[in-house]
Coordinates of C-alpha atoms in Angstrom, one line a residue:
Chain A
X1 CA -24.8 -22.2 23.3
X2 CA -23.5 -23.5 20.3
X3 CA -22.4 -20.3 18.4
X4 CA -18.5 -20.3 16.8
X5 CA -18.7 -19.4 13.7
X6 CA -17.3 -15.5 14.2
X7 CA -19.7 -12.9 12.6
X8 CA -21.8 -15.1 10.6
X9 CA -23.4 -13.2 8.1
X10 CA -20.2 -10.1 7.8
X11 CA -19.9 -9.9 4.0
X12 CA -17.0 -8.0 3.2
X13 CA -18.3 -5.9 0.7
X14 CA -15.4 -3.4 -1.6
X15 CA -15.6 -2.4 -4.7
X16 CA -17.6 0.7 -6.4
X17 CA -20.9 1.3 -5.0
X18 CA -24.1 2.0 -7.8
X19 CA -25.6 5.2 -8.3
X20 CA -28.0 7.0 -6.2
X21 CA -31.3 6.5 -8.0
X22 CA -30.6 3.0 -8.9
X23 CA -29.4 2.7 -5.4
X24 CA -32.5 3.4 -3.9
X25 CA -34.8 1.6 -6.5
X26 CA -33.2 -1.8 -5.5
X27 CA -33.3 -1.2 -1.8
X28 CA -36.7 -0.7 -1.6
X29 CA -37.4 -4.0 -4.4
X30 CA -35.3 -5.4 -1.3
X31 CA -37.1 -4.1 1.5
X32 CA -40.4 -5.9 0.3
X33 CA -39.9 -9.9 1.3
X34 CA -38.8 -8.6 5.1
X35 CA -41.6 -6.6 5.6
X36 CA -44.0 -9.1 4.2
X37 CA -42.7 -12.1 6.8
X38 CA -42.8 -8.9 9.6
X39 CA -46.5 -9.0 8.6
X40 CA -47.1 -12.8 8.2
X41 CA -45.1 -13.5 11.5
X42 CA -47.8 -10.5 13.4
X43 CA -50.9 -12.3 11.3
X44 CA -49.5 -15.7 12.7
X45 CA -49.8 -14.3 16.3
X46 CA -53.1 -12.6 15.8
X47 CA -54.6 -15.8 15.0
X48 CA -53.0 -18.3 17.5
X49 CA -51.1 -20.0 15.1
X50 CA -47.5 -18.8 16.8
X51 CA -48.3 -19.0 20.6
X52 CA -46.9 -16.0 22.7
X53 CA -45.4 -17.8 25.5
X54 CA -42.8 -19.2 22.6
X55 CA -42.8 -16.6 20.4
X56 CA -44.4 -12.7 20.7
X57 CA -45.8 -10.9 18.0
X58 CA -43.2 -8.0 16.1
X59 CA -45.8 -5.0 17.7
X60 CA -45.8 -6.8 21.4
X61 CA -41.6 -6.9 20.9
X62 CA -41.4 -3.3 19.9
X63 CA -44.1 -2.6 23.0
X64 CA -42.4 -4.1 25.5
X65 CA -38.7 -2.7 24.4
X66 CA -40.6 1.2 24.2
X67 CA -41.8 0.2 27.9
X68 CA -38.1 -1.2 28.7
X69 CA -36.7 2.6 27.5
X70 CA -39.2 4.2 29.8
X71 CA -38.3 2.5 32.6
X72 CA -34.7 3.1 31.4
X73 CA -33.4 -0.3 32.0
X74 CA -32.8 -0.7 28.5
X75 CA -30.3 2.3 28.6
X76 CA -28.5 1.3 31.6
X77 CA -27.9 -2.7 30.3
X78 CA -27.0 -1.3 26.6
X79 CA -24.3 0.9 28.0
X80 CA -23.3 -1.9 30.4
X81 CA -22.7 -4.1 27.2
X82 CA -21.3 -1.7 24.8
X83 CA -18.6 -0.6 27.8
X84 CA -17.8 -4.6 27.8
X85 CA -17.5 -4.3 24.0
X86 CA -15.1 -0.9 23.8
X87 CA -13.0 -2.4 26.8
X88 CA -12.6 -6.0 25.2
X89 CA -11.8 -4.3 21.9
X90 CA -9.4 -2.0 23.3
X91 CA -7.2 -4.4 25.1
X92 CA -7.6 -7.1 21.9
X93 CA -7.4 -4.7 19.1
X94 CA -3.9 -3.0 21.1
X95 CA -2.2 -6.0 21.4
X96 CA -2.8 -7.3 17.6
X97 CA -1.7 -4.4 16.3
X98 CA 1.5 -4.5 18.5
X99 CA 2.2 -8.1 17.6
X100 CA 1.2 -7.4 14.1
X101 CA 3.6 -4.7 14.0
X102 CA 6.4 -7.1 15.5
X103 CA 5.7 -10.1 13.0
X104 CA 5.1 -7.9 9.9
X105 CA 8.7 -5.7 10.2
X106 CA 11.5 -7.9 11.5
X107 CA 12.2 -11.7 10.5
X108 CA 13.1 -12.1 14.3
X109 CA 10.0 -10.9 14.8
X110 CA 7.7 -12.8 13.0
X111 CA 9.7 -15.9 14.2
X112 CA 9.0 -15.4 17.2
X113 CA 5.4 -14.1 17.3
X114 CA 4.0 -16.1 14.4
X115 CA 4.0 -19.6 15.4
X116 CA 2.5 -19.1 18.7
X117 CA -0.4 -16.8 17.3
X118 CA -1.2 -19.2 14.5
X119 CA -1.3 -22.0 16.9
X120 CA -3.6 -19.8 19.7
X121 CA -5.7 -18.9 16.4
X122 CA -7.0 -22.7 15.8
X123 CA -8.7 -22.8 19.4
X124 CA -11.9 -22.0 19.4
X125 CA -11.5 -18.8 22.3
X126 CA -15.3 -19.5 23.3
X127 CA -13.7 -22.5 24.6
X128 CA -11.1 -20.9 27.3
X129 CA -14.5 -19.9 29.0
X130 CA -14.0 -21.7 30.9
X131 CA -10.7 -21.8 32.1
X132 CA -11.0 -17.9 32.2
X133 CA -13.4 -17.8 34.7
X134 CA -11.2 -19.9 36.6
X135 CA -8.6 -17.5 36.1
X136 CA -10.6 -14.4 36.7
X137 CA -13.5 -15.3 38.8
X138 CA -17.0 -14.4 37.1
X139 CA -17.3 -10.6 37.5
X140 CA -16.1 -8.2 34.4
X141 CA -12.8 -9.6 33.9
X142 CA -14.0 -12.7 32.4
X143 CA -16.3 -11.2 30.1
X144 CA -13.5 -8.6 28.6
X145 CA -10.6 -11.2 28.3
X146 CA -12.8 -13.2 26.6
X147 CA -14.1 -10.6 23.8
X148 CA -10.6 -9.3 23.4
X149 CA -9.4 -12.5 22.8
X150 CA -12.1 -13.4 19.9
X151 CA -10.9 -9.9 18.6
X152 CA -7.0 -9.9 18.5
X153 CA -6.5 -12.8 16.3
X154 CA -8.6 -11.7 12.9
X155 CA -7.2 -8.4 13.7
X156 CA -3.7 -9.4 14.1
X157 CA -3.9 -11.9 10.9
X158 CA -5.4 -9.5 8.3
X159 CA -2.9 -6.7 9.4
X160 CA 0.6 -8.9 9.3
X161 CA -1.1 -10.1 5.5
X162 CA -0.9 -6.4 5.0
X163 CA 2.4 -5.5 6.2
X164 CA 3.9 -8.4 4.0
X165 CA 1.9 -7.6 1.1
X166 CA 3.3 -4.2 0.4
X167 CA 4.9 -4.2 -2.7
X168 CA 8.7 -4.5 -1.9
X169 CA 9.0 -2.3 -5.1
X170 CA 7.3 0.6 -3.5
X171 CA 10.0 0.0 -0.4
X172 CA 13.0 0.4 -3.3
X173 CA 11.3 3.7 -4.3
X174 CA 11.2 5.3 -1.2
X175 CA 14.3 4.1 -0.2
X176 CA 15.8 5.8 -3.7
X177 CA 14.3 8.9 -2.2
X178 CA 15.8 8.9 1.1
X179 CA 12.9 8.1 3.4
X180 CA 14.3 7.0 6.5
X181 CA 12.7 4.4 8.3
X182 CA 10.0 5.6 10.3
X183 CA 9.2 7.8 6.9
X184 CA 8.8 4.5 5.1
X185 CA 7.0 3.4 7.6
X186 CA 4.7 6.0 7.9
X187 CA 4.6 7.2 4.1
X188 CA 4.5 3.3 2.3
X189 CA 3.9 0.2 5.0
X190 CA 1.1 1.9 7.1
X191 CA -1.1 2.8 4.1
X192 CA -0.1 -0.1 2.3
X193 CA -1.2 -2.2 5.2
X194 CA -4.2 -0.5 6.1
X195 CA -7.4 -2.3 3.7
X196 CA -6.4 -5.5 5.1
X197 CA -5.9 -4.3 8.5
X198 CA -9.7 -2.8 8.1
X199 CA -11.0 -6.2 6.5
X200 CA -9.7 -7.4 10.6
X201 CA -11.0 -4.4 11.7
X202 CA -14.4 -5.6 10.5
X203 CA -13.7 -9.0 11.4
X204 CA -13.0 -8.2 14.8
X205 CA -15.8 -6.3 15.4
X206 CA -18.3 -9.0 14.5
X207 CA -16.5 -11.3 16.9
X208 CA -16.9 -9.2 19.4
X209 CA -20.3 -8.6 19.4
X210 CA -20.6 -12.7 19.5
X211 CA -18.2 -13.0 22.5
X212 CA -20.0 -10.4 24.1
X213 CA -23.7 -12.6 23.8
X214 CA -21.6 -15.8 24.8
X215 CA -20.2 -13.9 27.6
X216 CA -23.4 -12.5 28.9
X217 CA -24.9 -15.6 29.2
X218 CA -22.3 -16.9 32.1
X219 CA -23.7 -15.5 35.1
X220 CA -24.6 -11.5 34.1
X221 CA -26.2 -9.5 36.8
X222 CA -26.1 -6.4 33.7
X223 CA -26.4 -6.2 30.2
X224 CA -28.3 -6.6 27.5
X225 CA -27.6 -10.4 28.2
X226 CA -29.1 -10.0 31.9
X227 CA -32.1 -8.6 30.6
X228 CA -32.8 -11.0 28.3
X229 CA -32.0 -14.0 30.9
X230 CA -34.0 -12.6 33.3
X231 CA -36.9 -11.4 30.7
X232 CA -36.4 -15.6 29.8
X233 CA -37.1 -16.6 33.3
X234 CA -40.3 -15.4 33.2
X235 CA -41.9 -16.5 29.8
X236 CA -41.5 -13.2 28.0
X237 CA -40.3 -13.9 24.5
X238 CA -40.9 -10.0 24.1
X239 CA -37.8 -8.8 26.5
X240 CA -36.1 -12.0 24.9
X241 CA -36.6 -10.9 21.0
X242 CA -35.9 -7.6 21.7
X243 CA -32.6 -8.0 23.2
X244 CA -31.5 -9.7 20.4
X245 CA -32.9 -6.8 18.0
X246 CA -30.6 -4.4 19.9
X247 CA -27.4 -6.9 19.9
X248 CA -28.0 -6.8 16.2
X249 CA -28.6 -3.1 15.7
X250 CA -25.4 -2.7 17.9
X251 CA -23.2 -4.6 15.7
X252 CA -25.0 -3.3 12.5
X253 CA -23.8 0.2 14.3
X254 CA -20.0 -0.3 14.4
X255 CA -19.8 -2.5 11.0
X256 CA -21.4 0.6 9.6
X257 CA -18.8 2.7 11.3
X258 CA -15.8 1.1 9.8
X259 CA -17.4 0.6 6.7
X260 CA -17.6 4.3 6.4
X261 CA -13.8 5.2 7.5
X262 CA -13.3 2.4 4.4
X263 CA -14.5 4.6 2.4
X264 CA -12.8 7.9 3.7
X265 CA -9.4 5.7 4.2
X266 CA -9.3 4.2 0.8
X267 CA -10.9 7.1 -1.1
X268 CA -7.4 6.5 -3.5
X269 CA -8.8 3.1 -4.5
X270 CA -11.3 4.3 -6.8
X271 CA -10.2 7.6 -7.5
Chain B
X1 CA 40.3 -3.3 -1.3
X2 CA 39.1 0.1 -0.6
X3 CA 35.1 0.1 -0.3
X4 CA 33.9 3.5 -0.7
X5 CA 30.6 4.8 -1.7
X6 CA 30.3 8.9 -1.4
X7 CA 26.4 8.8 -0.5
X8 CA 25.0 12.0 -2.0
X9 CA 23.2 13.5 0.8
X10 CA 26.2 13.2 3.1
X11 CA 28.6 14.8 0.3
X12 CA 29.5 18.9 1.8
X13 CA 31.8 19.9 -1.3
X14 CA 29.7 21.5 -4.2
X15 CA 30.9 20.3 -7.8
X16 CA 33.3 22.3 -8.9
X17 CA 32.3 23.6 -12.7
X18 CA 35.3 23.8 -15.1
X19 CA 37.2 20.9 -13.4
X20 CA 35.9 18.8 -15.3
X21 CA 35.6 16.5 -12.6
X22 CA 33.0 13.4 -13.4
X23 CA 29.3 13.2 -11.8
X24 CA 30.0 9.7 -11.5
X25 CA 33.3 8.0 -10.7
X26 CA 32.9 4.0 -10.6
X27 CA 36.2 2.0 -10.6
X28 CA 36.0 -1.8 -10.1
X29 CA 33.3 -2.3 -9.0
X30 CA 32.2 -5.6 -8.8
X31 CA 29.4 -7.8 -7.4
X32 CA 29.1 -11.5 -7.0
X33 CA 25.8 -13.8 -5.7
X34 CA 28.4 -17.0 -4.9
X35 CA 30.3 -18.0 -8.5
X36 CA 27.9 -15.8 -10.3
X37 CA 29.4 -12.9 -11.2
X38 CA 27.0 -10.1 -12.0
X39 CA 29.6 -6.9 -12.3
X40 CA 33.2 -7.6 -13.2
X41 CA 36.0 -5.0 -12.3
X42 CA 33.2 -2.1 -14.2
X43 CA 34.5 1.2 -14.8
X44 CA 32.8 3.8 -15.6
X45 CA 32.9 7.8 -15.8
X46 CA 29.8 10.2 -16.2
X47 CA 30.8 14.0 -17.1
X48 CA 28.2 16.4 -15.3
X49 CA 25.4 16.8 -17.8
X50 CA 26.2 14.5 -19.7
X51 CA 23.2 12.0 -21.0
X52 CA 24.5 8.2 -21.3
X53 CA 22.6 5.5 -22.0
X54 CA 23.4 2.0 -21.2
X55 CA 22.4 -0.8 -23.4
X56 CA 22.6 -4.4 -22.6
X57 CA 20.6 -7.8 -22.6
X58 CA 18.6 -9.3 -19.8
X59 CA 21.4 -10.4 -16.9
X60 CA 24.7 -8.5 -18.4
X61 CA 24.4 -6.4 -15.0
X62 CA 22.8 -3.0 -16.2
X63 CA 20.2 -3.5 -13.7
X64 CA 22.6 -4.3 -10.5
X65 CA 24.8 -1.0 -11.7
X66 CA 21.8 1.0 -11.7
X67 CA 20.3 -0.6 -8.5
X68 CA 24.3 0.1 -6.9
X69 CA 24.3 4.0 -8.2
X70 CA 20.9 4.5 -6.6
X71 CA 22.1 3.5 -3.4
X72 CA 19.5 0.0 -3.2
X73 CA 22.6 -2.2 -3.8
X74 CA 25.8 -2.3 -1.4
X75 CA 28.7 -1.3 -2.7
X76 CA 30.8 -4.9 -1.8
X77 CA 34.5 -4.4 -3.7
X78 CA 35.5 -1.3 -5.8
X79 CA 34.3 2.3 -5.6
X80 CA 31.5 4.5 -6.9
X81 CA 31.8 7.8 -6.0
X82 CA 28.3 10.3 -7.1
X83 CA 28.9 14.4 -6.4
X84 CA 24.9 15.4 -6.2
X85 CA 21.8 13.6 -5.3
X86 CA 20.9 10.8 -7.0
X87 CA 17.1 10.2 -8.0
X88 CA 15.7 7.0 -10.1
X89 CA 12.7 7.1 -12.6
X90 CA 11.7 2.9 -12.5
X91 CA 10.3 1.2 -15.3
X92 CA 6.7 1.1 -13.9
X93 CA 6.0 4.8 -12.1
X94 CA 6.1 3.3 -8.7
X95 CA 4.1 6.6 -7.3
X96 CA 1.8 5.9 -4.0
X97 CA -1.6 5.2 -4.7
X98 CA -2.6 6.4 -1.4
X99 CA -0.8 10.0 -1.7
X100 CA -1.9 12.9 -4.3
X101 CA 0.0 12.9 -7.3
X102 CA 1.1 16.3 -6.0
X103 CA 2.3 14.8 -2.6
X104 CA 3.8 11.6 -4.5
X105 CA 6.3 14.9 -5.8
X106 CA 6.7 16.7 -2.9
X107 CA 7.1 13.6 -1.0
X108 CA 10.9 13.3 -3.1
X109 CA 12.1 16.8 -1.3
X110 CA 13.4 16.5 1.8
X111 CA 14.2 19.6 2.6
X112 CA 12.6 22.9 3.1
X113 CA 9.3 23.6 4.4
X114 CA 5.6 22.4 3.4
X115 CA 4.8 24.9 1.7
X116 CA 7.6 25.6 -0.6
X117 CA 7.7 21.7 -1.2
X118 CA 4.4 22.2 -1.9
X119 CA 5.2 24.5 -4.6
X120 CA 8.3 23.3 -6.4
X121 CA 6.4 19.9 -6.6
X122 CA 3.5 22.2 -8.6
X123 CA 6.2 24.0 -10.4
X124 CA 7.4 20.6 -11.3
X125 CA 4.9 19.3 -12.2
X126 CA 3.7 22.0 -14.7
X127 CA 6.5 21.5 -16.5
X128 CA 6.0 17.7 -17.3
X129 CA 2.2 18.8 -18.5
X130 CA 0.6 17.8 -15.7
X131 CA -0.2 20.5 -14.1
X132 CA -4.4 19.7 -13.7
X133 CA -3.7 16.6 -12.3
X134 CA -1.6 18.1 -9.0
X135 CA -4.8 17.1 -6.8
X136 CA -5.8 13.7 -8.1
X137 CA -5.3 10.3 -7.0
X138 CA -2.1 8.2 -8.9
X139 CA -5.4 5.6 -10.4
X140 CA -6.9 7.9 -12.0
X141 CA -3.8 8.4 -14.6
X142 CA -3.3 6.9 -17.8
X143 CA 0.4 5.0 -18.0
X144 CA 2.1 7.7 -19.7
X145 CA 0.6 10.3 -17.3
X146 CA 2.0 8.3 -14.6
X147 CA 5.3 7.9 -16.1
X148 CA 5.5 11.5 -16.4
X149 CA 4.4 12.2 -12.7
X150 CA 7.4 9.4 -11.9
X151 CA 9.8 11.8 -13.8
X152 CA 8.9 15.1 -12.1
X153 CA 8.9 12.9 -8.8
X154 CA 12.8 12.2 -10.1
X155 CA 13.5 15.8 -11.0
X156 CA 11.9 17.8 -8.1
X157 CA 15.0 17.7 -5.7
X158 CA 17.6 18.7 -9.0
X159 CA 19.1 15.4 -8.9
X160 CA 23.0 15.9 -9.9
X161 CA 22.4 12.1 -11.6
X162 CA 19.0 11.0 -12.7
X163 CA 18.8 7.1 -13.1
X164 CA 16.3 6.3 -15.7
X165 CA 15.6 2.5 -15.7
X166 CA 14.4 1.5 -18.8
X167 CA 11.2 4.3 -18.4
X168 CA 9.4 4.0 -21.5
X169 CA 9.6 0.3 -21.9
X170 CA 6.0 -0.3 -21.0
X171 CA 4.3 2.7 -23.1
X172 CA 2.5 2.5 -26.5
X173 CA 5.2 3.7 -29.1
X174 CA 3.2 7.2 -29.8
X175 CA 3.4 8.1 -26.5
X176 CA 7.1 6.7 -25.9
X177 CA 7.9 9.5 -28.6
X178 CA 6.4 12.1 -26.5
X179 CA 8.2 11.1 -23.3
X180 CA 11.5 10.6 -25.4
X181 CA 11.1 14.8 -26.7
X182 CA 10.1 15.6 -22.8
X183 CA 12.8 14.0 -21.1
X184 CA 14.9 16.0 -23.8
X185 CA 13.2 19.4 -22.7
X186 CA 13.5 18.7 -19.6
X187 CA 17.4 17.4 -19.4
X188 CA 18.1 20.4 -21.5
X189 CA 16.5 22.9 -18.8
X190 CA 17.9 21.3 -15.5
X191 CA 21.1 19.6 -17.1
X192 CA 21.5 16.6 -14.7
X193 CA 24.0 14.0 -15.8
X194 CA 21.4 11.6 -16.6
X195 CA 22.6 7.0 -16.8
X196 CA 19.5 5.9 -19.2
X197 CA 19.2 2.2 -19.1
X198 CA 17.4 0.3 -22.5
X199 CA 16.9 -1.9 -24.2
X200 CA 15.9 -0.2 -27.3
X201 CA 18.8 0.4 -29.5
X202 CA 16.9 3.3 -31.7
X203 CA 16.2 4.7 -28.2
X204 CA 19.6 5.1 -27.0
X205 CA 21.0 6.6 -30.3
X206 CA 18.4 9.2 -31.0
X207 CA 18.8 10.5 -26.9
X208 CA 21.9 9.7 -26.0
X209 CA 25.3 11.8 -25.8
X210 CA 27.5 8.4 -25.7
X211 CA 26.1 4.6 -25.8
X212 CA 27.8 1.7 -23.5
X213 CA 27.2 -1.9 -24.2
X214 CA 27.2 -3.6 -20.8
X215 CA 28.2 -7.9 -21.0
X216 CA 28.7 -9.8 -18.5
X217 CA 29.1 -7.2 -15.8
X218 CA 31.7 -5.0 -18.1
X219 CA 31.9 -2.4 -20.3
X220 CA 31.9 -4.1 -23.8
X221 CA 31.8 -0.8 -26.2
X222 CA 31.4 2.5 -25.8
X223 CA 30.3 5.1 -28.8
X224 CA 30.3 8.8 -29.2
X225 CA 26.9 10.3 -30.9
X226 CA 28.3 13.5 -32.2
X227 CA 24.7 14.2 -34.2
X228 CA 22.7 17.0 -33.7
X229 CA 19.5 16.6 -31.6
X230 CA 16.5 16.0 -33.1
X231 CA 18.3 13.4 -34.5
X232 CA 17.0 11.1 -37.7
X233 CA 17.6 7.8 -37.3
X234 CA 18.4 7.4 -41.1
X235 CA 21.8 9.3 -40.9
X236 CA 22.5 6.8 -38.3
X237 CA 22.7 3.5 -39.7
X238 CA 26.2 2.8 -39.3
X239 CA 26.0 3.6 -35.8
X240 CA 23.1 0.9 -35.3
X241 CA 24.7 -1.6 -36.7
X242 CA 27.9 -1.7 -35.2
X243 CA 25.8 -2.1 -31.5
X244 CA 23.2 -4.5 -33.0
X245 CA 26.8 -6.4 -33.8
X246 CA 28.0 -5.7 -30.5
X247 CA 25.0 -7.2 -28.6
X248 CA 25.0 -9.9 -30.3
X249 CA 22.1 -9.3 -32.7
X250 CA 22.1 -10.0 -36.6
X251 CA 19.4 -8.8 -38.9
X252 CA 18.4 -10.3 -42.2
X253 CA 18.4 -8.4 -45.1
X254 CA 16.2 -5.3 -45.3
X255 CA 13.4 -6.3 -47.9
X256 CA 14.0 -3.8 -50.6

C-alpha cells in the first residue's frame, strides 16, 4: 500500500460554470477518448492479449458486480463501508470545527491549538496505523480513528484560513451597528468563513474515502475492502475491479454533494 | 481625569428640542499610540441637525475622531458624550456579500420585529433609489449603487449622528454629484446631525453648515457657510481659499 497523497485527482473547481448547450457539447467531445479505451481494453480481452486472471474484461466486471447485487453482498459491504465513512467523518469533521473555532476567535486560542495541529498535520496519519491498532485492537475502532484523523486536519486548516481571513473591516461595520458578539459571529465570521471551510470540506472528504481503502485492507471481515480481498484470493480481477468502481463512484457521490451545497451556500459569489 | 463615553443605545433621556443642547459634546479628548499623539485636548460641539464637515490631511486625526464617535475606538482621557444612536457610512460600502441588499439594511435595526424591519429597510431603501435592487446580492451593484445601499444601511435606525467617512471618495465625479444632492435630500427629510469627513475642500463647502480643519489632533479653524443650498461654488471663493491656506495648500495662479 503505498497511497498518501490525500484525494489525488480532487480539483477544486469555482468560478462561473458555461452555459447549458455549450455545456453539454464539450461533455460529450469529452466522453469520446474514455469510451474508446472502455472498448480497446474489452477488444484486448476478447483477443487474449489482456489475460483474465490479471485483468477482466469491462462487461465480465459489470457481470460479476450485477451478480454481486443479486446476491446482495454488494449492498451489505457498501453500507458497511459508507457507515465507517459517515462515523470517521463525524468524529474528525466535529473536532476540526471545534478546534477551528478555538484557533480562529481568540489569540489564546490559536496559541494554544495551532502549534500542536500544525505539527500532527506533517505526519503522514496512514502511518499511526499502526500504532492505532495497537491502541484499539483491529475491529471498527481502528478503521474510524483512522479516517477521522485523515479528515480533521484539511478541515480544520481551511476553516481557521477562513476565520482569519474575514475582512477585519467588515468586523468594524458590524460592530458600528451594534451586533453583539454571537450576531457577528453568526451574521459576518460564519459566512465569511464558510468557502474555505467547504474547500476542507471537499478535502476531507477525499481523504476519507482513501483512509477508508487503506483501512479496509488491515484485516476486514466487511466492506467493500473485504470483498475485494477476498474476491483477490481467488483470482477474480472481476470482484477486484469492481470494488474499486464503487469506492470511486462513492467518493464521486459526496464530492458531488458538497459541490452542490457550494453552489446553494455561495449563490452571493456570482450574483 | 473623568473618562466618560454616553454610548447611545444605553442613553434613557430623549433630546430635549429647544434646549439647544448639542448632539455631540466632546471635550478633551485625546488619544496617544506611545509619544505619538493622534488627538490633542479636541473639542468639539455638534448642534442637533446640524451638517459639519471635517477637513484635514492624511494623519491630523479625523479618522481616529470618527473611529472614537462611532464607538470602534476607546475613549482613553477626555469625554464624548452622543444623545441618539450613532450610525457610520465607510468610505468603501462595507455591505455583506453574503446577505440581500435588503437584509444588509434591515440587518442595521435592532429592534422591532422581522417584519416591520423588513419593511422600513424597503421603505429605506426606496428612498435612496434603490428600491428594485431590495432582493439582490451586494456583487451585483455598481459602486455608487452600493454606496447608496451603505447610506440607507446608515439611515434605517434614524441615527441622531450619522458619521460619514469620506463616502464619495472612491466614486467617478458624475456620480459623486448625484450622491452629494441625495445625501442633501435625505439629511433634509430625517434631519440627523450629520460629522462628514473629506478630503475634498469643494465638497465640504457646497454641503456643509460649518467646516473644521482638523491638525495634529486639534481643531485648527472653524468656518460658518451661511449660503443658501444649492450652493455655487463661484460665490465662494474667498471661503476656499482661506481653508486651502489653512491646510497648508497654495495654488498657482489661475491661468486667465
Amino acid at each position: 500500500m503505498t497511497s498518501t497523497a490525500p484525494a489525488a485527482g480532487a480539483v477544486i473547481t469555482t468560478g462561473p460554470r458555461r452555459s447549458r448547450p455549450r455545456r453539454g457539447a464539450a461533455a460529450l467531445r469529452r466522453a469520446i477518448s474514455p469510451l474508446a479505451l472502455l472498448a480497446l481494453w474489452q477488444a484486448a480481452s476478447a483477443t487474449g492479449v489482456l489475460p483474465e486472471d490479471k485483468l477482466a474484461p469491462p462487461l465480465q466486471i459489470l457481470e460479476a458486480m450485477t451478480e454481486e447485487w443479486r446476491k446482495g453482498t454488494l449492498q451489505d459491504a457498501t453500507v458497511i463501508s459508507v457507515q465507517r465513512v459517515a462515523i470517521g467523518f463525524a468524529i474528525g469533521a466535529a473536532v476540526a470545527l471545534v478546534l477551528a473555532t478555538v484557533a480562529g476567535l481568540s489569540r489564546i486560542g490559536e496559541d494554544a491549538v495551532d502549534p500542536p495541529m500544525q505539527m500532527l498535520r506533517t505526519v503522514p496519519h496512514f502511518g499511526l496505523l499502526p500504532l492505532l491498532v495497537l491502541w484499539l485492537g483491529i475491529d471498527e475502532s481502528p478503521k474510524v480513528a483512522l479516517i477521522a484523523l485523515g479528515v480533521a486536519f484539511p478541515l480544520y486548516v481551511n476553516t481557521v484560513a477562513g476565520i482569519r481571513g474575514v475582512d477585519p473591516k467588515m468586523l468594524d461595520a458590524a460592530r458600528a451597528m451594534r451586533l453583539s458578539w454571537t450576531e457577528r459571529l453568526r451574521h459576518v465570521i460564519a459566512p465569511g468563513a464558510l468557502p474555505s471551510a467547504l474547500v476542507g470540506l471537499r478535502l476531507s472528504l477525499g481523504v476519507a474515502w482513501l483512509s477508508l481503502i487503506v483501512a479496509e485492507q488491515i484485516n476486514a471481515t466487511s466492506g467493500i475492502g473485504y470483498l475485494v480481498s477476498d474476491a483477490a484470493s481467488f483470482g477474480r480481477t472481476d470482484v477486484v475491479v469492481g470494488g474499486l468502481v464503487v469506492y470511486s463512484l462513492l467518493g464521486l457521490a459526496t464530492d458531488a454533494l458538497v459541490r452542490s451545497l457550494e453552489r446553494k451556500a455561495l449563490a452571493w459569489r456570482h450574483g | 481625569m473623568a473618562t466618560r463615553l454616553i454610548h447611545p443605545d444605553t442613553r434613557t433621556t430623549a433630546p430635549v428640542p429647544g434646549t439647544g443642547a448639542p448632539t455631540v459634546r466632546v471635550r478633551g479628548l485625546r488619544r496617544a499610540f506611545g509619544d505619538h499623539v493622534v488627538l490633542d485636548d479636541l473639542d468639539l460641539d455638534i448642534a442637533p441637525g446640524e451638517l459639519v464637515a471635517l477637513l484635514g490631511r492624511s494623519g491630523s486625526g479625523k479618522s481616529t475622531l470618527l473611529r472614537t464617535l462611532a464607538g470602534l475606538d476607546p475613549v482613553t482621557h477626555g469625554t464624548a458624550e452622543i444623545d441618539g444612536t450613532v450610525s457610520v457610512a465607510f468610505q468603501e460600502p462595507r455591505l455583506l456579500p453574503w446577505r440581500r441588499v435588503g437584509d444588509n439594511v434591515a440587518l442595521a435595526l435592532r429592534h422591532g420585529s422581522r417584519a416591520s424591519r423588513r419593511a422600513r429597510a424597503r421603505q429605506t431603501l426606496m428612498e435612496v433609489g434603490l428600491a428594485e435592487k431590495h432582493d439582490v446580492w451586494p456583487v451585483t451593484l455598481s459602486g455608487g449603487q452600493a454606496q447608496r445601499a451603505s447610506l440607507a444601511r446608515a439611515l434605517v435606525s434614524a441615527p441622531g449622528l450619522l458619521l460619514l467617512d469620506e463616502p464619495f471618495s472612491a466614486l467617478d465625479a458624475l456620480t459623486r454629484i448625484e450622491m452629494h444632492d441625495l445625501v442633501l435630500a435625505l439629511w433634509r427629510e430625517h434631519r440627523p446631525a450629520v460629522l462628514l469627513v473629506t478630503h475634498d475642500v469643494d465638497e465640504a463647502l457646497k454641503l456643509a453648515d460649518r467646516v473644521l480643519v482638523i491638525d495634529e489632533g486639534r481643531v485648527r479653524h472653524e468656518t460658518r457657510v451661511t449660503a443658501e443650498r444649492p450652493r455655487d461654488l463661484a460665490g465662494l471663493q474667498d471661503l476656499r481659499a482661506e481653508l486651502l491656506a489653512v491646510l497648508g495648500v497654495h495654488e498657482g495662479p489661475t491661468p486667465s
